[in-house]
Coordinates of C-alpha atoms in Angstrom, one line a residue:
I163 CA 23.5 17.2 9.9
A164 CA 23.3 15.0 6.7
A165 CA 22.6 11.3 6.4
R166 CA 24.4 9.0 3.9
S167 CA 23.1 5.6 2.7
G168 CA 24.4 4.7 -0.7
G169 CA 26.4 7.8 -1.3
H170 CA 24.8 8.4 -4.7
S171 CA 23.7 12.0 -4.3
Y172 CA 24.6 13.6 -7.7
A173 CA 25.4 16.9 -6.0
G174 CA 27.3 15.3 -3.1
Y175 CA 24.7 16.6 -0.6
S176 CA 25.1 13.5 1.6
S177 CA 28.7 14.6 2.4
P178 CA 28.6 18.0 4.0
D179 CA 31.6 20.3 4.0
R180 CA 30.8 21.8 7.4
G181 CA 28.5 19.6 9.5
L182 CA 27.9 16.2 10.9
L183 CA 27.7 13.2 8.7
V184 CA 25.5 10.3 9.9
D185 CA 26.7 7.3 7.9
L186 CA 24.1 4.5 7.8
R187 CA 25.9 2.0 5.5
R188 CA 26.4 -0.6 8.2
M189 CA 22.7 -0.8 8.9
R190 CA 22.1 -3.0 5.9
G191 CA 20.1 -5.9 7.2
V192 CA 17.2 -7.3 5.1
R193 CA 14.6 -9.5 6.6
V194 CA 11.3 -10.9 5.4
L195 CA 8.7 -10.6 8.2
G196 CA 5.9 -13.0 9.2
N197 CA 3.3 -10.8 7.5
G198 CA 5.1 -11.0 4.2
H199 CA 6.5 -7.6 4.4
V200 CA 10.3 -7.0 4.3
R201 CA 12.2 -4.9 6.8
V202 CA 15.2 -3.1 5.2
G203 CA 18.0 -1.3 7.0
A204 CA 18.6 2.2 5.8
G205 CA 22.1 1.4 4.7
A206 CA 21.2 -1.5 2.5
Q207 CA 22.0 -1.3 -1.2
L208 CA 19.6 -2.5 -3.9
I209 CA 21.6 -5.6 -4.6
D210 CA 21.3 -6.6 -0.9
V211 CA 17.5 -6.3 -1.0
H212 CA 17.1 -8.3 -4.2
R213 CA 19.4 -11.1 -3.0
V214 CA 17.0 -11.8 -0.1
L215 CA 13.7 -11.2 -2.0
S216 CA 14.5 -13.2 -5.1
A217 CA 15.1 -16.3 -3.1
R218 CA 11.5 -16.1 -1.9
G219 CA 9.9 -15.2 -5.1
L220 CA 9.5 -11.5 -4.2
T221 CA 10.6 -8.3 -5.7
L222 CA 10.5 -4.5 -5.4
P223 CA 10.5 -1.9 -8.1
T224 CA 14.1 -0.5 -8.0
G225 CA 16.5 1.1 -10.3
T226 CA 19.3 -0.6 -12.4
C227 CA 22.4 0.4 -10.3
P228 CA 23.1 -2.3 -7.7
S229 CA 25.0 0.0 -5.3
V230 CA 22.3 2.7 -5.0
G231 CA 21.1 2.9 -1.4
V232 CA 17.5 2.0 -0.6
S233 CA 17.0 5.2 1.5
G234 CA 17.6 7.9 -1.1
L235 CA 15.8 6.0 -3.8
T236 CA 12.7 5.5 -1.6
L237 CA 12.6 9.0 -0.2
G238 CA 12.7 10.6 -3.6
G239 CA 10.1 8.4 -5.1
G240 CA 12.0 5.5 -6.5
Y241 CA 11.6 4.7 -10.2
G242 CA 12.7 1.3 -11.5
L243 CA 12.3 -1.2 -14.4
S244 CA 9.2 -2.7 -12.9
S245 CA 7.5 0.5 -11.9
R246 CA 4.8 0.5 -14.5
M247 CA 3.7 -2.9 -13.1
F248 CA 4.4 -2.5 -9.4
G249 CA 4.5 1.3 -8.8
L250 CA 7.3 3.4 -7.4
L251 CA 9.4 2.1 -4.5
C252 CA 7.8 4.7 -2.2
D253 CA 4.4 3.2 -3.2
R254 CA 5.5 -0.1 -1.6
L255 CA 6.5 1.6 1.7
V256 CA 4.1 0.7 4.6
A257 CA 6.1 2.0 7.5
A258 CA 9.4 3.7 8.4
E259 CA 11.5 3.9 11.6
I260 CA 12.9 7.3 12.0
V261 CA 14.9 9.7 14.2
T262 CA 13.5 13.2 14.1
P263 CA 15.7 16.3 14.4
D264 CA 14.8 16.6 18.1
G265 CA 16.3 13.2 18.7
R266 CA 13.1 11.2 19.1
R267 CA 12.8 7.7 17.7
R268 CA 9.4 7.1 16.0
R269 CA 7.7 4.6 13.7
V270 CA 5.5 6.3 11.1
D271 CA 2.8 4.7 8.9
A272 CA -0.6 5.6 7.5
R273 CA -2.1 5.7 11.0
H274 CA 0.8 7.0 13.1
D275 CA 2.1 10.4 12.0
P276 CA 0.4 10.1 8.6
D277 CA 1.7 13.6 7.6
L278 CA 5.3 12.6 8.1
F279 CA 4.6 9.2 6.4
W280 CA 3.2 11.2 3.4
A281 CA 6.3 13.4 3.2
L282 CA 8.7 10.4 3.3
R283 CA 7.1 9.0 0.1
G284 CA 8.7 11.4 -2.4
G285 CA 9.7 14.4 -0.3
G286 CA 13.3 13.8 -1.0
G287 CA 16.2 12.5 1.1
G288 CA 17.7 14.6 3.9
N289 CA 14.5 16.2 4.9
F290 CA 12.2 15.8 8.0
A291 CA 14.1 12.9 9.7
I292 CA 16.8 10.3 9.4
V293 CA 15.2 7.0 8.5
T294 CA 16.9 4.0 10.1
A295 CA 14.7 1.2 8.6
F296 CA 12.0 0.8 6.0
E297 CA 9.1 -1.7 5.9
F298 CA 7.9 -2.6 2.4
A299 CA 5.1 -4.7 0.9
P300 CA 7.0 -6.6 -1.9
A301 CA 5.3 -7.9 -5.0
H302 CA 5.2 -11.6 -5.9
A303 CA 7.4 -12.3 -9.0
R304 CA 10.0 -15.0 -9.7
R305 CA 10.7 -14.4 -13.4
A306 CA 10.2 -11.9 -16.2
A307 CA 10.9 -11.7 -19.9
W308 CA 13.4 -9.1 -21.1
F309 CA 14.6 -7.6 -24.3
L310 CA 17.5 -5.4 -25.6
M311 CA 17.5 -3.6 -28.9
R312 CA 20.2 -1.4 -30.4
W313 CA 20.2 0.7 -33.6
P314 CA 22.8 2.8 -35.4
W315 CA 22.5 6.6 -34.7
A316 CA 20.8 7.2 -38.1
Q317 CA 17.6 5.8 -36.6
A318 CA 17.7 7.8 -33.4
E319 CA 14.7 10.1 -34.2
D320 CA 12.5 7.3 -35.4
V321 CA 13.3 5.2 -32.4
L322 CA 12.8 7.9 -29.8
D323 CA 9.4 8.9 -31.4
A324 CA 8.2 5.3 -31.5
F325 CA 9.4 4.6 -28.0
L326 CA 7.5 7.6 -26.6
R327 CA 4.3 6.6 -28.4
L328 CA 4.5 3.0 -27.2
A329 CA 6.2 2.5 -23.9
P330 CA 4.3 4.8 -21.5
T331 CA 0.8 3.7 -22.7
T332 CA 1.2 0.0 -23.5
D333 CA 0.5 -3.0 -21.3
R334 CA 1.6 -2.0 -17.8
R335 CA 3.5 -5.3 -17.4
L336 CA 6.2 -3.8 -19.6
T337 CA 8.6 -1.2 -18.3
A338 CA 11.3 0.1 -20.7
L339 CA 13.9 2.8 -21.2
C340 CA 15.5 4.4 -24.2
T341 CA 19.2 5.6 -24.2
L342 CA 20.6 7.9 -26.8
S343 CA 24.4 7.8 -26.5
T344 CA 27.4 9.7 -27.8
A345 CA 28.8 6.2 -28.6
G346 CA 26.7 6.5 -31.8
S347 CA 23.8 4.3 -31.0
V348 CA 20.3 4.3 -29.6
T349 CA 19.2 1.5 -27.2
V350 CA 15.8 0.4 -25.9
L351 CA 15.7 -2.2 -23.1
G352 CA 12.9 -3.5 -20.9
Q353 CA 11.3 -6.2 -18.9
Y354 CA 7.8 -7.7 -19.1
Y355 CA 5.9 -9.7 -16.5
G356 CA 4.4 -12.2 -19.0
T357 CA 5.5 -14.5 -21.8
E358 CA 8.3 -13.7 -24.1
A359 CA 6.1 -14.2 -27.1
R360 CA 3.6 -11.6 -25.8
M361 CA 6.4 -9.2 -25.1
R362 CA 7.7 -9.5 -28.7
S363 CA 4.2 -8.7 -30.0
I364 CA 3.9 -5.6 -27.8
I365 CA 7.2 -4.1 -28.9
G366 CA 6.4 -4.8 -32.6
P367 CA 6.4 -1.0 -33.5
L368 CA 10.0 -0.9 -32.4
R369 CA 11.0 -4.1 -34.0
R370 CA 9.7 -2.8 -37.4
I371 CA 12.4 0.0 -37.3
S372 CA 15.2 -1.4 -39.5
G373 CA 18.8 -1.8 -38.5
A374 CA 18.4 -3.1 -35.0
S375 CA 20.2 -5.9 -33.2
F376 CA 17.8 -7.8 -30.9
S377 CA 18.1 -10.2 -28.0
S378 CA 15.5 -11.4 -25.5
G379 CA 14.9 -14.1 -23.0
T380 CA 13.3 -15.0 -19.7
S381 CA 15.2 -14.7 -16.4
S382 CA 14.8 -14.8 -12.7
T383 CA 14.3 -11.4 -11.0
M384 CA 17.8 -11.6 -9.5
E385 CA 19.4 -12.4 -12.9
L386 CA 17.6 -9.3 -14.3
V387 CA 19.0 -7.1 -11.6
Q388 CA 22.5 -8.3 -12.4
R389 CA 21.9 -8.1 -16.2
W390 CA 21.0 -4.5 -16.2
A391 CA 23.8 -3.7 -13.7
G392 CA 26.3 -5.3 -16.1
C393 CA 27.4 -7.8 -13.5
L394 CA 25.6 -11.0 -14.6
D395 CA 28.9 -12.9 -14.7
R396 CA 29.9 -11.8 -11.2
T397 CA 29.0 -12.7 -7.6
V398 CA 26.5 -10.6 -5.7
T399 CA 29.4 -9.4 -3.6
E400 CA 31.2 -8.2 -6.7
C401 CA 28.0 -6.5 -7.9
H402 CA 28.4 -4.0 -5.1
T403 CA 31.2 -2.5 -7.2
A404 CA 29.8 -3.0 -10.6
G405 CA 32.1 -0.4 -12.2
T406 CA 35.3 -2.2 -11.1
R407 CA 37.8 -2.7 -13.9
T408 CA 40.0 -5.7 -14.5
G409 CA 42.6 -5.9 -11.8
G410 CA 40.3 -4.6 -9.1
Q411 CA 40.7 -0.9 -10.0
L412 CA 37.9 1.4 -9.0
P413 CA 37.6 4.2 -11.6
R414 CA 37.0 7.8 -10.5
E415 CA 34.6 9.4 -12.9
R416 CA 33.9 13.1 -13.3
F417 CA 30.2 13.5 -14.2
A418 CA 27.3 15.9 -14.1
A419 CA 23.6 15.5 -14.9
A420 CA 20.3 17.3 -15.5
S421 CA 16.8 16.0 -15.8
G422 CA 13.2 16.9 -16.9
Y423 CA 9.9 15.4 -17.7
L424 CA 7.8 15.0 -20.8
R425 CA 4.0 15.3 -20.4
R426 CA 3.4 14.5 -24.1
V427 CA 5.3 13.3 -27.2
P428 CA 7.2 16.2 -28.7
N429 CA 6.5 17.0 -32.3
G430 CA 9.1 16.3 -35.0
A431 CA 11.1 19.5 -34.2
G432 CA 11.1 18.6 -30.5
I433 CA 12.4 15.1 -31.2
R434 CA 15.1 16.6 -33.4
R435 CA 16.2 19.0 -30.7
L436 CA 16.6 16.2 -28.2
T437 CA 18.7 14.0 -30.5
A438 CA 20.7 17.1 -31.5
L439 CA 21.9 17.4 -27.9
I440 CA 23.7 14.1 -28.2
E441 CA 25.2 15.1 -31.6
R442 CA 26.5 18.3 -30.1
R443 CA 28.1 16.5 -27.1
R444 CA 29.7 13.9 -29.4
A445 CA 31.1 16.8 -31.6
Q446 CA 32.7 18.1 -28.4
G447 CA 34.6 14.8 -28.1
Q448 CA 33.1 14.0 -24.7
G449 CA 30.8 11.2 -23.5
G450 CA 27.2 11.6 -22.6
A451 CA 23.7 10.2 -22.9
L452 CA 20.0 10.9 -22.7
I453 CA 18.1 8.3 -20.7
V454 CA 14.4 8.3 -21.2
D455 CA 12.3 6.3 -18.7
A456 CA 8.7 5.4 -19.5
Y457 CA 6.1 6.3 -16.9
G458 CA 2.4 5.5 -16.9
G459 CA 0.8 2.3 -15.7
A460 CA 0.9 1.8 -11.9
I461 CA 2.8 5.1 -11.4
A462 CA -0.2 7.0 -12.7
D463 CA -2.7 5.0 -10.6
V464 CA -1.8 7.2 -7.6
A465 CA -3.0 10.8 -7.4
P466 CA -0.2 13.5 -7.5
T467 CA -1.1 14.6 -4.0
A468 CA -1.6 11.2 -2.4
T469 CA 2.1 11.0 -1.7
A470 CA 4.8 13.7 -1.8
F471 CA 5.8 12.4 -5.2
V472 CA 4.0 14.8 -7.6
H473 CA 5.1 13.5 -11.0
R474 CA 2.3 11.0 -11.6
R475 CA 0.9 12.4 -14.8
E476 CA 4.2 12.5 -16.7
L477 CA 4.8 10.5 -19.9
A478 CA 8.5 9.9 -19.3
S479 CA 11.5 11.3 -17.5
V480 CA 14.6 12.4 -19.4
Q481 CA 18.0 12.4 -17.7
A482 CA 21.1 13.9 -19.4
Y483 CA 24.3 12.3 -18.1
T484 CA 27.8 13.3 -19.1
S485 CA 31.3 12.4 -18.1
F486 CA 34.2 14.7 -18.9
A487 CA 38.0 14.8 -18.9
A488 CA 40.0 17.0 -16.5
G489 CA 39.8 20.6 -17.4
R490 CA 36.6 20.1 -19.5
E491 CA 34.0 20.8 -16.8
A492 CA 33.0 24.2 -18.1
L493 CA 32.2 22.7 -21.5
A494 CA 30.1 20.0 -19.8
R495 CA 28.2 22.6 -17.8
R496 CA 27.4 24.6 -20.9
W497 CA 26.0 21.4 -22.6
L498 CA 23.8 20.7 -19.6
A499 CA 22.6 24.3 -19.7
D500 CA 21.5 23.6 -23.3
V501 CA 19.8 20.4 -22.1
R502 CA 17.8 22.3 -19.5
G503 CA 16.9 24.9 -22.1
V504 CA 15.5 22.2 -24.5
L505 CA 13.7 20.4 -21.7
A506 CA 12.1 23.7 -20.6
D507 CA 10.7 24.1 -24.2
V508 CA 9.6 20.5 -24.9
G509 CA 9.0 19.3 -21.4
S510 CA 6.6 19.9 -18.5
G511 CA 8.9 22.1 -16.4
F512 CA 9.4 19.5 -13.7
A513 CA 12.4 17.4 -12.7
Y514 CA 13.1 14.2 -10.8
Q515 CA 14.3 15.0 -7.3
N516 CA 16.4 11.8 -7.2
Y517 CA 18.4 13.3 -10.2
I518 CA 19.2 16.2 -7.9
D519 CA 20.8 19.1 -9.8
P520 CA 22.4 22.1 -8.1
R521 CA 21.8 24.2 -11.2
Q522 CA 18.1 23.3 -11.7
P523 CA 16.2 26.6 -12.1
N524 CA 13.3 27.0 -9.7
W525 CA 14.3 23.6 -8.2
A526 CA 11.8 23.5 -5.4
H527 CA 8.8 23.8 -7.7
A528 CA 10.5 21.5 -10.3
Y529 CA 10.9 18.7 -7.8
Y530 CA 7.7 19.0 -5.8
G531 CA 5.2 21.1 -7.7
A532 CA 1.8 21.4 -6.0
N533 CA 3.0 19.5 -3.0
L534 CA 5.7 22.1 -2.1
G535 CA 3.5 24.1 0.2
R536 CA 2.5 21.1 2.3
L537 CA 6.1 19.9 2.4
A538 CA 7.3 23.3 3.6
D539 CA 4.7 23.4 6.3
L540 CA 5.8 20.0 7.5
R541 CA 9.5 20.9 7.5
R542 CA 8.6 24.0 9.6
I543 CA 6.8 21.8 12.1
H544 CA 9.3 19.0 12.4
D545 CA 12.6 20.7 11.8
P546 CA 12.1 24.4 12.5
D547 CA 15.8 25.1 13.2
G548 CA 17.0 23.4 10.0
V549 CA 19.0 20.8 11.7
L550 CA 18.9 18.6 8.6
R551 CA 20.3 21.0 6.1
F552 CA 21.7 21.0 2.5
A553 CA 21.6 23.4 -0.4
Q554 CA 18.4 22.0 -1.8
A555 CA 16.6 21.1 1.4
I556 CA 12.9 21.8 1.4
P557 CA 12.5 25.4 2.4
L558 CA 10.9 26.3 5.7
R559 CA 8.5 28.4 3.7
A560 CA 7.5 27.8 0.1
P561 CA 8.6 30.4 -2.4
V562 CA 5.8 32.7 -3.4

């Protein structure tokens, strides 16, 4: 049995070839409760959640793709462009309504089935139970400042180095990401819960790197969601299909990805190895990017074992993302193998479970680290027959 919410599993694990698919997408209601919490159906997409919350001056730390399902994002941790301020999405979870593999409906929280509640906060989607609804404690925020900077490729090494020295350790009200692209540019964008003037001061080390275009402003939280999704000029309904082309065409894209974490700023040679990955992919005539997300702040306030999400001490995550033409998959796979090799050398050896990767070496340890043993014990207790099953489901026994 596999559950599907947003359908964004990179490996397609939410669509089993041989098995039963439980599609939750019609369970998408979002309701603010009397205690200030918000109840979110397991099939809701992020844009649905923000539409309700922003009207009440509330927000949750979510990612930048509006059609991602709240379920998978939460269960795998849930990084977003306000996470250094408000934590991961799983840190905002106060309760979950679930159906366990034996068919029982339960509500779990810090007092009721606390072990299961622990596992649902970062233990990955598709394990332990099918969640039917989430209860979150949202943060209060109506507006935030934002910025977008773009440099020509010649500045890529300087920008990446400056970004890694600044973004994960600066004022936690700022969350930012850096994208190195085969389009021949390097981009840094972010949002700040404070004044635009103060934000400009904080990002001074980046602004001093020559050659950048720069834009900034202050927007409502809903406008920010739409801005980063590329659907600022569309209705919320249209944002559900943000990739739609003119004429209503929905593109079909071949893509693959890999990820890793940086525990410290790489030296000059390490920075060059990361930028060289993009140069190599561009030379192959194919599209791709490295997306570097700054951690720290509220993410690091939580101990690595306090929830199932172990990656609390990382400086930044790195995701390599590539699209490829028909017949060029093998070349893309070789490039991603090179990415994994570089990240194994300059990174911490871990990977983000929400960027699930069928070719990730030692994947169970890479996703769950020191929490793997406890997760395996809980899987054995709550799903001993492996009813919820996919290729990278948490094993019933942790590898030795």
